[in-house]
Structure formats: C-alpha cells, structure tokens
XYZ file of C-alpha atoms in Angstrom:
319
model
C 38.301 64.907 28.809
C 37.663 63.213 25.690
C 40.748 64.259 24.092
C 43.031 63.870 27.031
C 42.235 60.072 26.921
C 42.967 60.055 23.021
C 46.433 61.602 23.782
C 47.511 59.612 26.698
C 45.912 56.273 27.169
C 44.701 55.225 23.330
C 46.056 56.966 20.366
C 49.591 55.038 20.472
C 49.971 55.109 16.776
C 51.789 58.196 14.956
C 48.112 58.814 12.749
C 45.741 58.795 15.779
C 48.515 61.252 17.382
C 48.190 63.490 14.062
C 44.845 63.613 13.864
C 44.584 64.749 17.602
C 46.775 67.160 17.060
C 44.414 68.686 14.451
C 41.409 68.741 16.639
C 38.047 68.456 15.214
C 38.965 69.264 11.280
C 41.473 66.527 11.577
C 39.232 63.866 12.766
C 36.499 65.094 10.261
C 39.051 64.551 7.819
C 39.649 60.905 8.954
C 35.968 60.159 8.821
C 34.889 61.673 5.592
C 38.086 59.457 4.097
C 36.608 56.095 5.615
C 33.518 57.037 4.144
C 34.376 58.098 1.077
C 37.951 56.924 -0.457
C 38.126 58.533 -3.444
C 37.442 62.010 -1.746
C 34.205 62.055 -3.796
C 30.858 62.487 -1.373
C 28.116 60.467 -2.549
C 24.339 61.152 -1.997
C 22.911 58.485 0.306
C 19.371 58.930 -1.017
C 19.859 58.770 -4.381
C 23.431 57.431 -5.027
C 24.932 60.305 -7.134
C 28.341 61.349 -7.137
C 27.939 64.840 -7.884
C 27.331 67.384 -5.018
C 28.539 70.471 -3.526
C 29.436 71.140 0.089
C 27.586 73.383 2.154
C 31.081 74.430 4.466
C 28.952 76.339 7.124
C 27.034 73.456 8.256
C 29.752 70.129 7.290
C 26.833 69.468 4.704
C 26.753 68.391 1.531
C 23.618 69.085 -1.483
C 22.733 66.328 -4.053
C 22.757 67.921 -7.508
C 20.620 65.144 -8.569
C 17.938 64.907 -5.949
C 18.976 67.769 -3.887
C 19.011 66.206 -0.794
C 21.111 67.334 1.732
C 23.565 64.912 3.524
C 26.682 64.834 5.417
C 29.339 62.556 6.115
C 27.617 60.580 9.188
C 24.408 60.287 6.986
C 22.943 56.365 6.392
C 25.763 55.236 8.695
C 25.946 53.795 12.327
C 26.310 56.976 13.068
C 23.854 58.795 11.657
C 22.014 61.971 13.854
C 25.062 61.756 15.769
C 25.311 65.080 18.224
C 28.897 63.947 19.292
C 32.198 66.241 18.095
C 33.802 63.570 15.448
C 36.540 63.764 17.805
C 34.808 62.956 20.670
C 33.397 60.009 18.122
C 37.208 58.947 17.536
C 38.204 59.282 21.220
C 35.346 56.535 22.186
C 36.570 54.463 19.598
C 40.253 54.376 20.509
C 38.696 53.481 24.310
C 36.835 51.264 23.102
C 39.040 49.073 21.068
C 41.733 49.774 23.628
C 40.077 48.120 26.447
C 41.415 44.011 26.030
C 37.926 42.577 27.741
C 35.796 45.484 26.733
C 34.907 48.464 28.676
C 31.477 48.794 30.669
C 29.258 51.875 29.351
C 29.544 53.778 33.118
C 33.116 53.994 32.418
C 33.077 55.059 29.014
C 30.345 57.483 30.077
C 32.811 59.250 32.777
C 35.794 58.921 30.000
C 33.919 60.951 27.531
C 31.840 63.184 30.028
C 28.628 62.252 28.560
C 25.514 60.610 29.843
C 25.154 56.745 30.426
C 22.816 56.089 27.921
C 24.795 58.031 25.398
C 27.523 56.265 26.154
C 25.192 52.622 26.549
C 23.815 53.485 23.376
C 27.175 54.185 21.055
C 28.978 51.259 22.315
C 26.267 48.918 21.302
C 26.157 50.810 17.836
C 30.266 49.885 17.478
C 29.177 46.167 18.599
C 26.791 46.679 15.901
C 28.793 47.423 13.352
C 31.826 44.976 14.399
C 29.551 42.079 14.179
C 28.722 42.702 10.615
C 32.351 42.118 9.918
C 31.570 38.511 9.536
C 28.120 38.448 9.198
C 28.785 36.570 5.727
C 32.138 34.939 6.459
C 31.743 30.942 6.093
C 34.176 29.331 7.987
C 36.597 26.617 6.438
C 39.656 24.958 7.123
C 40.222 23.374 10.621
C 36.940 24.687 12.977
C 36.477 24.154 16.700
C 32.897 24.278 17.792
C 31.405 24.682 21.671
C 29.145 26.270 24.001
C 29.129 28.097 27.120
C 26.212 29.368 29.256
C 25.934 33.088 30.558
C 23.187 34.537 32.931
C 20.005 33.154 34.810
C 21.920 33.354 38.524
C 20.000 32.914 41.320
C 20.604 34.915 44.210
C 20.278 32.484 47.661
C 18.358 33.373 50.395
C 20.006 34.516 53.258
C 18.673 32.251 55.527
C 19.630 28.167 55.007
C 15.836 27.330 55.607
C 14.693 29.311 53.085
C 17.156 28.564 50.442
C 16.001 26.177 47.378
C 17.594 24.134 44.956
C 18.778 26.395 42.443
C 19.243 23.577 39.600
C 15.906 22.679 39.352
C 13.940 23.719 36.274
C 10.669 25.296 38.574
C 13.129 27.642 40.211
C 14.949 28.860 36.944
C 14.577 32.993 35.759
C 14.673 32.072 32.365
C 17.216 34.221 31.341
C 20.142 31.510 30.821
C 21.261 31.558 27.559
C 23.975 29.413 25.845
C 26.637 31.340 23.639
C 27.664 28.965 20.903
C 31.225 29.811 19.111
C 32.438 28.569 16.068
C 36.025 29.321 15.545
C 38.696 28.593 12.283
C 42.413 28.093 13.727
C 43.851 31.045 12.617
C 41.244 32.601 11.261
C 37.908 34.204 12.527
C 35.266 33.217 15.120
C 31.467 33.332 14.881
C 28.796 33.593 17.618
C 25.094 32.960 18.419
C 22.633 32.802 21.122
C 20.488 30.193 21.865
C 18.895 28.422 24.384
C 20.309 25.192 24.408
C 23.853 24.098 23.223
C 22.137 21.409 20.629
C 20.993 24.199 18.684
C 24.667 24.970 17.336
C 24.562 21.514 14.976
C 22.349 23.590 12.636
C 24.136 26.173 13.399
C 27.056 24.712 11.582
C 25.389 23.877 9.199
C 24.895 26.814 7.749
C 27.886 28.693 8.589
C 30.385 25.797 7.926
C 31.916 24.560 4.736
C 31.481 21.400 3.758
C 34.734 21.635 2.439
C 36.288 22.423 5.785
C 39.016 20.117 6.791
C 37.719 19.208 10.347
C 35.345 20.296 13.254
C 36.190 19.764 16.002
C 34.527 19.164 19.531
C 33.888 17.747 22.944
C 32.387 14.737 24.291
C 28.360 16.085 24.187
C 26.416 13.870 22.806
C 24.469 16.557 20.959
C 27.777 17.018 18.734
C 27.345 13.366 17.502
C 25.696 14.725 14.749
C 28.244 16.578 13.374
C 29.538 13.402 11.984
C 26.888 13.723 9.116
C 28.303 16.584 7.490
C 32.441 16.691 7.967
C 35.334 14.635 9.785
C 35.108 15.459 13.212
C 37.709 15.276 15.875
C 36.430 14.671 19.498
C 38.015 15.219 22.968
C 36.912 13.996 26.121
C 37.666 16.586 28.566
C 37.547 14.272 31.671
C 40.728 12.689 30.285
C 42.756 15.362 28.429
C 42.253 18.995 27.085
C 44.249 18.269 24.502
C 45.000 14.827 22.390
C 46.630 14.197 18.861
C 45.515 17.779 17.487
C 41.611 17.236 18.638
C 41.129 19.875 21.186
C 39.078 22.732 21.611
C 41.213 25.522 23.091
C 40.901 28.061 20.507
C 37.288 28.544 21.189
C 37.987 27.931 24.919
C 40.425 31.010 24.791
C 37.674 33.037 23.619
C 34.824 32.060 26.095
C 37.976 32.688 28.488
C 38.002 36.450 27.173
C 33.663 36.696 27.305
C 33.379 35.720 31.196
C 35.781 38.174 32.234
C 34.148 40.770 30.270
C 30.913 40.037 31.212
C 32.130 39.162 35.212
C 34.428 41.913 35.540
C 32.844 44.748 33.455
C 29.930 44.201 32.757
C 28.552 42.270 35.843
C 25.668 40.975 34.070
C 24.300 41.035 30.789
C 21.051 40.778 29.788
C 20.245 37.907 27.316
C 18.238 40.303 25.273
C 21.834 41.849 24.481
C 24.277 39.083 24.940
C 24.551 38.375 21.207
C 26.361 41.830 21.068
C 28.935 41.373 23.628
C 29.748 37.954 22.694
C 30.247 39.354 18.982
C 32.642 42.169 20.550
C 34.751 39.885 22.230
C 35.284 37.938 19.117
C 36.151 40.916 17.399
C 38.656 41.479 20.147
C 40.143 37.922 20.116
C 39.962 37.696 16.220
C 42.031 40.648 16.380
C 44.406 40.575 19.606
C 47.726 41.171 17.793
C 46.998 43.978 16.138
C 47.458 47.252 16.962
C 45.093 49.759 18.870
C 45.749 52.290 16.138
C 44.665 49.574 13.157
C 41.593 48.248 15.007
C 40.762 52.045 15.745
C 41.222 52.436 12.236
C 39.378 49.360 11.135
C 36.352 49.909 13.729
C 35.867 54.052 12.387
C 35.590 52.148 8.792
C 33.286 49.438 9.928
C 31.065 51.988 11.387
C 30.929 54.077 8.372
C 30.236 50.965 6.231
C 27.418 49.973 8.163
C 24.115 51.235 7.834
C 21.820 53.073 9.985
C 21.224 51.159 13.014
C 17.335 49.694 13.577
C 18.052 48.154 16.694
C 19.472 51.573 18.057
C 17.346 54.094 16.579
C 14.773 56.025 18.031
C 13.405 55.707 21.513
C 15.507 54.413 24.778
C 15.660 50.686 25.094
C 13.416 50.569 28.297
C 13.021 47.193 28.525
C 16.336 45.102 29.062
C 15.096 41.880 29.468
C-alpha cells in the first residue's frame, strides 16, 4: 500500500521514482546519505568515525567504544520498526498533502495503526519546526494573531442555551497562535494565551535591525513602537494601504484553519504549537517541489535528535 502511494500520488520527481524502484536497499541508501554525507557512519555515542558494518542486521560497531548503532540511531527516528521505505512513503504523503494530512488517513495510506501513524507525523512536525528554531527574522516582518479551539457546543434546546462569550462559560482550551512572518522569507509561530503576549515575543525573535514590523490596529501592538518602525493598518478601513498590510501572515493563518477545520477537526491546545509549525513549513515552502521538500524533510529528520516529547509511553492525555 505504502509503495503504491509513493509511485502514483507522491514521488513526482525522477529520484523519489529511482529510489522506489529499488525497494528497500534504495531507500536505505537515501537515508544513510542524509545522515551521513561523506558516506562515513559515525558513532552516535561516542562520535568516532571509524566503524565497521554489521550487513546482517543494517548495523554498524564503534571501533572506539564498541557500541553498536545504525543509521536511524540518535535521530527522530530512532527505534523505528517501519521498512525505510515505508518511512519515505509517509514522508512524500506527508509533504504532499497542501493543508496537511490528518493521522486516520495517513494511518489507512500506510496500513498501519493510528497511533503509529499519530505518533510519526508529530515526530516530522518535530523535526520541521527545528528548521527555524534559531532563525531571527529581519528585513520587512508582519506580526498577528489568530485564535484556535475552546468551541462550545449549544444546547439543543433555546432555553437551555447560554452565552457562550462569557468568561464563566469558557473550556479553557482557546489558545491564540501568534505568527511572525519576513516578506519573502520564513515565518515563526507560538502559542499563547493571549495575543499581547507576542510583543515579547518579538522581541526576542526580531532584529532590531529589521526594516519594519508591521501590524493591525490592536492596541496591544502599540508597543512595538519601542523597538522598530512600525507600519499599522486598520482593517475596518482597508486590508491593504501604502505597503502597511498584513496579508502575508494572513495567508498563512488562511492555510492553519483549513488544516485544522478540514483535517484535523480539532486540535488540542496541548499540540497546536506543532500543527501551526507544519503549516508554516508548508507555506514557507509552497513553491517548491514535493520531491525537494521530501528531500529536505528525510534530512531534517535525520538531523534532529531523538524525540523527548515522542518517546516512550502513548500520549494518553490530549488535553
């Protein structure tokens, strides 16, 4: 199943093609050379470059330390029980889908269980976030929030219904995602529970060198004025005014409500921070080709290091 959808629906580059066509070796191939790009394994453990591989098992032995390691090992992807190109596969569905794919779907694509399937994709959001876990943004930035979760269902009677925007009859679960996005360049984004908190937000994350910030009418942006030359735009008169408008960032909280309305459903604020980092990654990265950000999420993975977050036993409690 796995590699019928790599075939036919995702590997539309002549490499991903190749490497189907040579099955499992090939895609062990393509991981070992994002891992390694000199060829050379290295020992996680100790950091030596000398070892020998075990060929029986896909294993490699330390010469220093004599630890044995292999290709997946201190990586995203470490214990993995997956076939690497089964591993590949979700990747290519994964990066293929425009507003991201929900795990009950990538579960039936792969033939795997849901929480297998729950579990890698959040790995991959994981590792895709740490893309720009450093990056300070310069230049010209736009800065705003938008606020996900905490619905309420109503009653089905009218009597019984209550006023659903007071603060008694609130779950607690709204959060506010707060983007920070360089024109032409890349977009970062938090969590938090009100959209005042993205002032220190920028901060940190924003030169002071940057050109301008720009934002909306919210008072809490006033003090943004402190730091850089801010352009403002009242969105009750125009969207769009003399180069001061938001609509970079607005494009991407376009692309996060359909992913989380029309995939997802609902997200849990205890995991928002990941799928509002995904569908940066997807925005920041639009106009490339599935192929390259196949390619560039397989070396992200194999960059990053074992995950804490999604290690060990099931995540039982979501909220």
């Amino acid at each position: 199943m796995a590699q019928h959808f790599l075939l036919s629906a995702q590997a539309r580059t002549l490499s991903l093609r190749e490497i189907y066509k040579g099955g499992e070796e090939k895609a062990y191939d393509t991981f070992k050379a994002m891992r390694w790009t000199d060829g050379e394994p290295v020992c996680p453990k100790c950091g030596c470059c000398e070892a020998y591989e075990i060929t029986t098992r896909r294993k490699f032995k330390c010469k220093g330390c004599y630890a044995q390691f292999s290709v997946t090992s201190g990586t995203i992807f470490a214990s993995r029980k997956m076939a690497f190109v089964d591993l590949l596969a979700a990747i290519c569905i994964f990066v293929n889908a425009v507003k991201g794919i929900s795990a009950l779907q990538l579960s039936r694509d792969l033939d795997c269980q849901y929480k297998t399937a729950f579990v890698m994709a959040h790995k991959l959001r994981e590792a895709l976030a740490a893309e720009v876990a450093e990056h300070e943004l310069s230049g010209e930035v736009e800065i705003d929030g938008a606020y996900f979760g905490g619905h309420i269902r109503p009653a089905n009677f009218a009597e019984d219904r209550i006023d659903r925007r007071l603060a008694k009859h609130q779950t607690g679960t709204r959060r506010v995602v707060i983007a920070l996005r360089e024109r032409k360049g890349r977009t970062r984004t938090f969590v938090a529970k009100i959209e005042a908190e993205g002032v220190e937000i920028a901060k940190r994350i924003v030169s002071r060198m940057a050109t301008t910030v720009y934002a909306d009418e919210g008072s809490h942006w006033d003090h943004l004025h402190d730091g850089w030359t801010v352009g403002r735009i009242n969105h009750s008169e125009a969207y769009s005014a003399d180069g001061a408008n938001t609509n970079m960032v607005e494009s991407y909280f376009s692309r996060l409500r359909r992913m989380v309305a029309g995939q997802h459903h609902g997200v849990s604020p205890k995991y928002l921070h990941q799928y509002s980092a995904h569908a940066a990654w997807l925005e920041d990265h639009r106009r490339r080709d599935n192929g390259g950000n196949a390619m560039a999420v397989v070396a992200n993975a194999m960059a990053h290091p074992v995950s804490r977050v999604w290690k060990g036993y099931w995540q039982r409690n979501a909220a």
